[in-house]
Amino acid sequence: MLRRFFQLLVALVPLVLFALAMPPVQKRLYGGHATEGILLLLAALAILALLEGLLFRYWILPGWGDKMAERLYAGSYLPEQDELARLVDRMTQEKDAAALPALEKLVHQQPRRLRGWLELAHLQYELLGDATAALRTLEAAPPHMRDPEDAALLLYRAASLCEKSLKDEAAARRFLERAAGQYPATVYGKRAAALLR
């Protein structure tokens, strides 16, 4: 909290400097030197925009972005309070393929959660070496997604799995076509379209 307050104070410094530059500008504007006053005002505005832009871009927004991402993607819980995260972590550490049915059940209980589908497909591939089961998981997930970005990502991953692990170029192309056709405005829809060219 103290850090944010300090950031706000620092962000106000260029505004204070801008305010201090205004009396000479006004003097010229109303003293018969309007052109000179306008040029000084434009220069002061440009410097203000540059300083504020640099402050926000490189110092303020990165910290705020991290906090926002933590709230949006992690939620208000800690990872150790998340049943899915705990199960995936245990399965990964212990190489425990026997827990896959439990993970699959959890994923189907929370079908709108992208992470669950991605983790399930990953572990089906890593622990069982079953690229076909991983592909079925990636293919089943998109209709459950609320966000088109997530759905396009799943189709893009399915295409990558087809190409690299299953060596099925035709299937990979079909998934890319679905991603590009159904979600053309998304990042992965655009990537898919670029690969199809």
Tab-separated table of N, CA, C and O in Angstrom, residues 11 51-62 64:
chain	number	residue	atom	x	y	z
A	11	ALA	N	4.296	10.001	-9.602
A	11	ALA	CA	3.571	10.286	-10.844
A	11	ALA	C	3.058	11.715	-10.876
A	11	ALA	O	2.837	12.280	-11.954
A	51	LEU	N	7.328	12.107	-19.847
A	51	LEU	CA	7.696	11.706	-18.486
A	51	LEU	C	6.662	10.775	-17.866
A	51	LEU	O	7.002	9.751	-17.281
A	52	GLU	N	5.375	11.131	-18.012
A	52	GLU	CA	4.317	10.288	-17.447
A	52	GLU	C	4.284	8.928	-18.156
A	52	GLU	O	4.109	7.891	-17.520
A	53	GLY	N	4.449	8.947	-19.468
A	53	GLY	CA	4.449	7.690	-20.224
A	53	GLY	C	5.563	6.762	-19.782
A	53	GLY	O	5.348	5.563	-19.575
A	54	LEU	N	6.773	7.304	-19.616
A	54	LEU	CA	7.904	6.490	-19.175
A	54	LEU	C	7.694	5.963	-17.754
A	54	LEU	O	7.978	4.793	-17.471
A	55	LEU	N	7.189	6.846	-16.875
A	55	LEU	CA	6.924	6.414	-15.499
A	55	LEU	C	5.930	5.263	-15.458
A	55	LEU	O	6.144	4.263	-14.777
A	56	PHE	N	4.818	5.426	-16.166
A	56	PHE	CA	3.781	4.394	-16.139
A	56	PHE	C	4.245	3.121	-16.833
A	56	PHE	O	4.032	2.019	-16.343
A	57	ARG	N	4.903	3.276	-17.984
A	57	ARG	CA	5.296	2.102	-18.765
A	57	ARG	C	6.331	1.229	-18.058
A	57	ARG	O	6.255	0.021	-18.059
A	58	TYR	N	7.331	1.885	-17.457
A	58	TYR	CA	8.449	1.108	-16.931
A	58	TYR	C	8.465	0.939	-15.417
A	58	TYR	O	9.217	0.122	-14.898
A	59	TRP	N	7.617	1.685	-14.693
A	59	TRP	CA	7.709	1.590	-13.244
A	59	TRP	C	6.375	1.266	-12.573
A	59	TRP	O	6.294	0.402	-11.716
A	60	ILE	N	5.314	1.925	-12.995
A	60	ILE	CA	4.034	1.763	-12.299
A	60	ILE	C	3.225	0.587	-12.848
A	60	ILE	O	2.802	-0.293	-12.100
A	61	LEU	N	3.017	0.562	-14.160
A	61	LEU	CA	2.147	-0.472	-14.733
A	61	LEU	C	2.651	-1.904	-14.577
A	61	LEU	O	1.842	-2.803	-14.368
A	62	PRO	N	3.967	-2.187	-14.677
A	62	PRO	CA	4.392	-3.578	-14.483
A	62	PRO	C	3.973	-4.156	-13.130
A	62	PRO	O	3.498	-5.278	-13.051
A	64	TRP	N	1.483	-3.075	-11.198
A	64	TRP	CA	0.023	-3.181	-11.183
A	64	TRP	C	-0.429	-4.372	-12.018
A	64	TRP	O	-1.361	-5.070	-11.666
